[in-house]
PDB file of C-alpha atoms in Angstrom:
ATOM      1  CA  UNK A 183     -32.436  10.336  40.669  1.00  0.00           C
ATOM      2  CA  UNK A 184     -32.693   6.753  42.630  1.00  0.00           C
ATOM      3  CA  UNK A 185     -28.918   6.325  42.783  1.00  0.00           C
ATOM      4  CA  UNK A 186     -28.561   9.618  44.832  1.00  0.00           C
ATOM      5  CA  UNK A 187     -30.808   8.034  47.482  1.00  0.00           C
ATOM      6  CA  UNK A 188     -28.880   6.227  50.259  1.00  0.00           C
ATOM      7  CA  UNK A 189     -30.156   2.390  50.308  1.00  0.00           C
ATOM      8  CA  UNK A 190     -30.095   0.313  53.180  1.00  0.00           C
ATOM      9  CA  UNK A 191     -27.688  -2.526  52.826  1.00  0.00           C
ATOM     10  CA  UNK A 192     -27.973  -4.336  56.146  1.00  0.00           C
ATOM     11  CA  UNK A 193     -29.887  -7.665  56.095  1.00  0.00           C
ATOM     12  CA  UNK A 194     -31.902  -8.014  59.380  1.00  0.00           C
ATOM     13  CA  UNK A 195     -34.302 -10.497  58.292  1.00  0.00           C
ATOM     14  CA  UNK A 196     -32.914 -13.056  60.515  1.00  0.00           C
ATOM     15  CA  UNK A 197     -33.814 -11.009  63.700  1.00  0.00           C
ATOM     16  CA  UNK A 198     -37.489 -11.282  62.636  1.00  0.00           C
ATOM     17  CA  UNK A 199     -37.632 -14.982  62.857  1.00  0.00           C
ATOM     18  CA  UNK A 200     -36.932 -17.957  64.939  1.00  0.00           C
ATOM     19  CA  UNK A 201     -37.359 -18.474  68.858  1.00  0.00           C
ATOM     20  CA  UNK A 202     -36.371 -16.225  71.543  1.00  0.00           C
ATOM     21  CA  UNK A 203     -33.461 -17.930  73.319  1.00  0.00           C
ATOM     22  CA  UNK A 204     -35.075 -19.874  76.045  1.00  0.00           C
ATOM     23  CA  UNK A 205     -33.567 -18.159  79.091  1.00  0.00           C
ATOM     24  CA  UNK A 206     -35.227 -14.741  77.813  1.00  0.00           C
ATOM     25  CA  UNK A 207     -38.971 -15.853  77.295  1.00  0.00           C
ATOM     26  CA  UNK A 208     -40.052 -14.036  80.310  1.00  0.00           C
ATOM     27  CA  UNK A 209     -38.117 -10.889  79.913  1.00  0.00           C
ATOM     28  CA  UNK A 210     -39.879  -7.705  79.802  1.00  0.00           C
ATOM     29  CA  UNK A 211     -39.256  -4.361  78.078  1.00  0.00           C
ATOM     30  CA  UNK A 212     -40.295  -2.522  81.444  1.00  0.00           C
ATOM     31  CA  UNK A 213     -39.076   0.859  81.414  1.00  0.00           C
ATOM     32  CA  UNK A 214     -37.269   3.723  80.012  1.00  0.00           C
ATOM     33  CA  UNK A 215     -35.758   6.519  82.777  1.00  0.00           C
ATOM     34  CA  UNK A 216     -35.677  10.121  81.999  1.00  0.00           C
ATOM     35  CA  UNK A 217     -34.282  12.622  84.576  1.00  0.00           C
ATOM     36  CA  UNK A 218     -37.144  15.349  85.296  1.00  0.00           C
ATOM     37  CA  UNK A 219     -36.607  18.878  86.699  1.00  0.00           C
ATOM     38  CA  UNK A 220     -39.914  19.171  88.432  1.00  0.00           C
ATOM     39  CA  UNK A 221     -41.955  16.020  89.109  1.00  0.00           C
ATOM     40  CA  UNK A 222     -45.595  17.649  89.659  1.00  0.00           C
ATOM     41  CA  UNK A 223     -45.035  19.355  86.135  1.00  0.00           C
ATOM     42  CA  UNK A 224     -43.809  15.908  84.737  1.00  0.00           C
ATOM     43  CA  UNK A 225     -46.586  14.022  86.208  1.00  0.00           C
ATOM     44  CA  UNK A 226     -49.172  16.474  85.275  1.00  0.00           C
ATOM     45  CA  UNK A 227     -48.282  16.109  81.682  1.00  0.00           C
ATOM     46  CA  UNK A 228     -47.906  12.479  81.509  1.00  0.00           C
ATOM     47  CA  UNK A 229     -51.048  11.692  83.549  1.00  0.00           C
ATOM     48  CA  UNK A 230     -53.470  14.706  82.742  1.00  0.00           C
ATOM     49  CA  UNK A 231     -52.228  15.146  78.944  1.00  0.00           C
ATOM     50  CA  UNK A 232     -51.198  11.554  77.941  1.00  0.00           C
ATOM     51  CA  UNK A 233     -53.531   9.611  80.123  1.00  0.00           C
ATOM     52  CA  UNK A 234     -51.055   7.577  82.169  1.00  0.00           C
ATOM     53  CA  UNK A 235     -51.202   6.764  85.813  1.00  0.00           C
ATOM     54  CA  UNK A 236     -48.632   6.725  88.603  1.00  0.00           C
ATOM     55  CA  UNK A 237     -48.559   3.005  89.114  1.00  0.00           C
ATOM     56  CA  UNK A 238     -45.613   3.179  91.944  1.00  0.00           C
ATOM     57  CA  UNK A 239     -43.136   5.456  93.237  1.00  0.00           C
ATOM     58  CA  UNK A 240     -40.152   5.379  95.867  1.00  0.00           C
ATOM     59  CA  UNK A 241     -38.452   8.138  97.621  1.00  0.00           C
ATOM     60  CA  UNK A 242     -34.932   8.144  98.499  1.00  0.00           C
ATOM     61  CA  UNK A 243     -34.305  11.142 100.709  1.00  0.00           C
ATOM     62  CA  UNK A 244     -30.795   9.684 102.128  1.00  0.00           C
ATOM     63  CA  UNK A 245     -29.763   9.872  98.356  1.00  0.00           C
ATOM     64  CA  UNK A 246     -31.845  12.985  97.478  1.00  0.00           C
ATOM     65  CA  UNK A 247     -33.800  11.664  94.725  1.00  0.00           C
ATOM     66  CA  UNK A 248     -37.403  10.177  94.071  1.00  0.00           C
ATOM     67  CA  UNK A 249     -38.488   7.912  91.306  1.00  0.00           C
ATOM     68  CA  UNK A 250     -42.143   7.800  89.816  1.00  0.00           C
ATOM     69  CA  UNK A 251     -43.247   5.202  87.383  1.00  0.00           C
ATOM     70  CA  UNK A 252     -46.263   6.110  85.113  1.00  0.00           C
ATOM     71  CA  UNK A 253     -47.996   3.770  82.473  1.00  0.00           C
ATOM     72  CA  UNK A 254     -50.994   3.471  80.515  1.00  0.00           C
ATOM     73  CA  UNK A 255     -52.670   1.700  83.464  1.00  0.00           C
ATOM     74  CA  UNK A 256     -56.290   1.233  84.515  1.00  0.00           C
ATOM     75  CA  UNK A 257     -56.515   2.531  88.057  1.00  0.00           C
ATOM     76  CA  UNK A 258     -58.810  -0.381  88.972  1.00  0.00           C
ATOM     77  CA  UNK A 259     -55.755  -2.777  88.311  1.00  0.00           C
ATOM     78  CA  UNK A 260     -53.319  -0.769  90.631  1.00  0.00           C
ATOM     79  CA  UNK A 261     -52.819  -2.699  93.805  1.00  0.00           C
ATOM     80  CA  UNK A 262     -53.038  -0.795  97.028  1.00  0.00           C
ATOM     81  CA  UNK A 263     -49.994  -1.778  98.880  1.00  0.00           C
ATOM     82  CA  UNK A 264     -46.445  -0.646  97.785  1.00  0.00           C
ATOM     83  CA  UNK A 265     -45.021  -4.300  97.740  1.00  0.00           C
ATOM     84  CA  UNK A 266     -47.850  -5.415  95.209  1.00  0.00           C
ATOM     85  CA  UNK A 267     -47.364  -1.998  93.392  1.00  0.00           C
ATOM     86  CA  UNK A 268     -43.752  -2.812  92.860  1.00  0.00           C
ATOM     87  CA  UNK A 269     -44.689  -6.222  91.324  1.00  0.00           C
ATOM     88  CA  UNK A 270     -47.395  -4.947  89.344  1.00  0.00           C
ATOM     89  CA  UNK A 271     -45.027  -2.125  87.973  1.00  0.00           C
ATOM     90  CA  UNK A 272     -42.051  -4.397  87.284  1.00  0.00           C
ATOM     91  CA  UNK A 273     -44.329  -6.848  85.068  1.00  0.00           C
ATOM     92  CA  UNK A 274     -45.880  -3.994  83.120  1.00  0.00           C
ATOM     93  CA  UNK A 275     -44.224  -3.190  79.708  1.00  0.00           C
ATOM     94  CA  UNK A 276     -43.230   0.235  78.594  1.00  0.00           C
ATOM     95  CA  UNK A 277     -43.452   2.122  81.815  1.00  0.00           C
ATOM     96  CA  UNK A 278     -41.680   5.602  82.096  1.00  0.00           C
ATOM     97  CA  UNK A 279     -39.470   6.233  85.123  1.00  0.00           C
ATOM     98  CA  UNK A 280     -39.289   9.691  86.055  1.00  0.00           C
ATOM     99  CA  UNK A 281     -36.389  10.457  88.289  1.00  0.00           C
ATOM    100  CA  UNK A 282     -36.459  13.760  90.259  1.00  0.00           C
ATOM    101  CA  UNK A 283     -32.968  14.889  92.086  1.00  0.00           C
ATOM    102  CA  UNK A 284     -33.974  17.185  94.923  1.00  0.00           C
ATOM    103  CA  UNK A 285     -33.420  20.923  94.202  1.00  0.00           C
ATOM    104  CA  UNK A 286     -33.419  20.727  90.420  1.00  0.00           C
ATOM    105  CA  UNK A 287     -36.755  22.296  90.293  1.00  0.00           C
ATOM    106  CA  UNK A 288     -35.269  25.450  91.786  1.00  0.00           C
ATOM    107  CA  UNK A 289     -32.842  25.725  88.838  1.00  0.00           C
ATOM    108  CA  UNK A 290     -33.231  28.575  86.093  1.00  0.00           C
ATOM    109  CA  UNK A 291     -34.104  27.437  82.750  1.00  0.00           C
ATOM    110  CA  UNK A 292     -33.707  23.750  81.314  1.00  0.00           C
ATOM    111  CA  UNK A 293     -31.623  21.348  83.365  1.00  0.00           C
ATOM    112  CA  UNK A 294     -31.229  18.123  81.406  1.00  0.00           C
ATOM    113  CA  UNK A 295     -30.018  17.771  77.653  1.00  0.00           C
ATOM    114  CA  UNK A 296     -32.731  16.129  75.548  1.00  0.00           C
ATOM    115  CA  UNK A 297     -30.360  14.711  73.239  1.00  0.00           C
ATOM    116  CA  UNK A 298     -31.846  16.376  70.213  1.00  0.00           C
ATOM    117  CA  UNK A 299     -29.545  19.229  69.067  1.00  0.00           C
ATOM    118  CA  UNK A 300     -29.408  20.541  72.599  1.00  0.00           C
ATOM    119  CA  UNK A 301     -26.933  22.731  74.152  1.00  0.00           C
ATOM    120  CA  UNK A 302     -28.207  22.218  77.687  1.00  0.00           C
ATOM    121  CA  UNK A 303     -25.265  21.227  79.875  1.00  0.00           C
ATOM    122  CA  UNK A 304     -22.425  21.573  77.372  1.00  0.00           C
ATOM    123  CA  UNK A 305     -19.397  23.567  78.392  1.00  0.00           C
ATOM    124  CA  UNK A 306     -18.914  25.576  75.419  1.00  0.00           C
ATOM    125  CA  UNK A 307     -22.735  26.232  74.615  1.00  0.00           C
ATOM    126  CA  UNK A 308     -22.663  24.417  71.521  1.00  0.00           C
ATOM    127  CA  UNK A 309     -25.568  21.996  70.473  1.00  0.00           C
ATOM    128  CA  UNK A 310     -24.663  18.335  70.543  1.00  0.00           C
ATOM    129  CA  UNK A 311     -26.165  15.429  68.925  1.00  0.00           C
ATOM    130  CA  UNK A 312     -27.133  12.993  71.803  1.00  0.00           C
ATOM    131  CA  UNK A 313     -28.105   9.404  71.643  1.00  0.00           C
ATOM    132  CA  UNK A 314     -31.623   9.768  72.764  1.00  0.00           C
ATOM    133  CA  UNK A 315     -34.154  10.471  70.407  1.00  0.00           C
ATOM    134  CA  UNK A 316     -37.816  10.307  71.513  1.00  0.00           C
ATOM    135  CA  UNK A 317     -40.486   8.274  73.444  1.00  0.00           C
ATOM    136  CA  UNK A 318     -43.224   7.012  71.033  1.00  0.00           C
ATOM    137  CA  UNK A 319     -46.963   7.141  72.034  1.00  0.00           C
ATOM    138  CA  UNK A 320     -49.558   5.481  69.773  1.00  0.00           C
ATOM    139  CA  UNK A 321     -53.035   6.884  69.537  1.00  0.00           C
ATOM    140  CA  UNK A 322     -56.287   5.693  67.732  1.00  0.00           C
ATOM    141  CA  UNK A 323     -56.572   8.966  66.012  1.00  0.00           C
ATOM    142  CA  UNK A 324     -53.402  11.340  65.780  1.00  0.00           C
ATOM    143  CA  UNK A 325     -55.423  14.241  64.390  1.00  0.00           C
ATOM    144  CA  UNK A 326     -58.083  14.084  67.259  1.00  0.00           C
ATOM    145  CA  UNK A 327     -55.162  13.741  69.731  1.00  0.00           C
ATOM    146  CA  UNK A 328     -53.363  16.695  68.506  1.00  0.00           C
ATOM    147  CA  UNK A 329     -56.540  18.789  68.556  1.00  0.00           C
ATOM    148  CA  UNK A 330     -56.873  17.916  72.414  1.00  0.00           C
ATOM    149  CA  UNK A 331     -53.056  18.648  72.870  1.00  0.00           C
ATOM    150  CA  UNK A 332     -53.525  22.065  71.234  1.00  0.00           C
ATOM    151  CA  UNK A 333     -56.236  23.051  73.666  1.00  0.00           C
ATOM    152  CA  UNK A 334     -54.178  21.912  76.367  1.00  0.00           C
ATOM    153  CA  UNK A 335     -51.464  24.190  75.308  1.00  0.00           C
ATOM    154  CA  UNK A 336     -48.753  21.554  74.622  1.00  0.00           C
ATOM    155  CA  UNK A 337     -45.709  22.526  72.626  1.00  0.00           C
ATOM    156  CA  UNK A 338     -45.366  21.001  69.406  1.00  0.00           C
ATOM    157  CA  UNK A 339     -42.226  20.370  67.189  1.00  0.00           C
ATOM    158  CA  UNK A 340     -44.292  18.896  64.478  1.00  0.00           C
ATOM    159  CA  UNK A 341     -47.987  18.878  63.823  1.00  0.00           C
ATOM    160  CA  UNK A 342     -49.419  16.091  61.642  1.00  0.00           C
ATOM    161  CA  UNK A 343     -49.383  17.628  58.271  1.00  0.00           C
ATOM    162  CA  UNK A 344     -46.030  19.543  58.862  1.00  0.00           C
ATOM    163  CA  UNK A 345     -42.752  18.219  57.596  1.00  0.00           C
ATOM    164  CA  UNK A 346     -42.190  15.478  54.861  1.00  0.00           C
ATOM    165  CA  UNK A 347     -43.667  12.629  57.051  1.00  0.00           C
ATOM    166  CA  UNK A 348     -47.481  13.118  57.150  1.00  0.00           C
ATOM    167  CA  UNK A 349     -49.904  11.756  59.635  1.00  0.00           C
ATOM    168  CA  UNK A 350     -47.655  11.795  62.735  1.00  0.00           C
ATOM    169  CA  UNK A 351     -46.481  14.357  65.372  1.00  0.00           C
ATOM    170  CA  UNK A 352     -44.206  15.384  67.975  1.00  0.00           C
ATOM    171  CA  UNK A 353     -45.034  17.367  71.252  1.00  0.00           C
ATOM    172  CA  UNK A 354     -42.530  18.386  73.940  1.00  0.00           C
ATOM    173  CA  UNK A 355     -42.822  17.314  77.781  1.00  0.00           C
ATOM    174  CA  UNK A 356     -42.106  19.862  80.354  1.00  0.00           C
ATOM    175  CA  UNK A 357     -38.478  19.177  80.154  1.00  0.00           C
ATOM    176  CA  UNK A 358     -38.013  19.485  76.329  1.00  0.00           C
ATOM    177  CA  UNK A 359     -37.951  15.559  75.602  1.00  0.00           C
ATOM    178  CA  UNK A 360     -39.557  14.585  72.328  1.00  0.00           C
ATOM    179  CA  UNK A 361     -42.871  12.590  72.188  1.00  0.00           C
ATOM    180  CA  UNK A 362     -43.771  11.195  68.925  1.00  0.00           C
ATOM    181  CA  UNK A 363     -47.708  10.634  68.377  1.00  0.00           C
ATOM    182  CA  UNK A 364     -48.331   7.745  66.050  1.00  0.00           C
ATOM    183  CA  UNK A 365     -51.284   6.088  64.818  1.00  0.00           C
ATOM    184  CA  UNK A 366     -52.385   2.421  65.748  1.00  0.00           C
ATOM    185  CA  UNK A 367     -53.449   1.681  62.527  1.00  0.00           C
ATOM    186  CA  UNK A 368     -52.389   2.768  58.858  1.00  0.00           C
ATOM    187  CA  UNK A 369     -50.783   6.216  58.386  1.00  0.00           C
ATOM    188  CA  UNK A 370     -53.724   8.062  57.338  1.00  0.00           C
ATOM    189  CA  UNK A 371     -53.772  11.983  56.819  1.00  0.00           C
ATOM    190  CA  UNK A 372     -56.505  14.629  57.078  1.00  0.00           C
ATOM    191  CA  UNK A 373     -56.909  17.643  54.665  1.00  0.00           C
ATOM    192  CA  UNK A 374     -56.129  19.940  57.615  1.00  0.00           C
ATOM    193  CA  UNK A 375     -54.109  19.584  60.874  1.00  0.00           C
ATOM    194  CA  UNK A 376     -54.586  21.096  64.416  1.00  0.00           C
ATOM    195  CA  UNK A 377     -52.294  24.202  63.342  1.00  0.00           C
ATOM    196  CA  UNK A 378     -54.318  24.727  59.882  1.00  0.00           C
ATOM    197  CA  UNK A 379     -51.628  23.184  57.834  1.00  0.00           C
ATOM    198  CA  UNK A 380     -52.808  21.583  54.725  1.00  0.00           C
ATOM    199  CA  UNK A 381     -51.768  18.034  54.033  1.00  0.00           C
ATOM    200  CA  UNK A 382     -49.814  19.264  50.983  1.00  0.00           C
ATOM    201  CA  UNK A 383     -48.041  21.916  52.867  1.00  0.00           C
ATOM    202  CA  UNK A 384     -45.537  22.121  55.465  1.00  0.00           C
ATOM    203  CA  UNK A 385     -42.902  20.208  52.922  1.00  0.00           C
ATOM    204  CA  UNK A 386     -39.706  19.013  54.031  1.00  0.00           C
ATOM    205  CA  UNK A 387     -37.982  17.042  56.791  1.00  0.00           C
ATOM    206  CA  UNK A 388     -36.270  18.323  59.777  1.00  0.00           C
ATOM    207  CA  UNK A 389     -33.903  16.179  61.731  1.00  0.00           C
ATOM    208  CA  UNK A 390     -34.148  17.247  65.399  1.00  0.00           C
ATOM    209  CA  UNK A 391     -30.871  15.527  66.299  1.00  0.00           C
ATOM    210  CA  UNK A 392     -28.771  18.276  64.329  1.00  0.00           C
TER     211      UNK A 392
END
């Protein structure tokens, strides 16, 4: 019955209208930072699999960590000097900052908690519901992208036709962080996905944070 379905009761309409505060008109959502165990494996995933480019990096041996900024940039647009790369990066919306703490690559197993029903780093070994959920990547064709990901041996937690929400997918990066694969247009479906699951199969919804 409809009465059993929770209803959204918060009116958020005012946040979709009106001008931004004048002081914030040039603000950019520039980056999300995640810690990674092995920078080479992470760079291979984000650059070779997702097609991002390394637009800037900084090394801080005195503090034993490096940062690598990746983004869906055109190689020809990336400046040649560190100073110009910094400016380019800080003005590029939606970068991902991969932070590597020296020595983490030598650890056995997972190092960082992904926030989605993950027991990594907990003292009692119990899974926790963290605040981080996923990074979202939109593509022209979700099904074609997932066929390619499968050929590249990417780990899926949801293929396009599995689960209750059809036409989108979730894959994992080398550290287990979830990457949502979304269409750049309408949420369309295809009869069969990369795992051979029919669009009318794979019913149900799984909340990975639980």
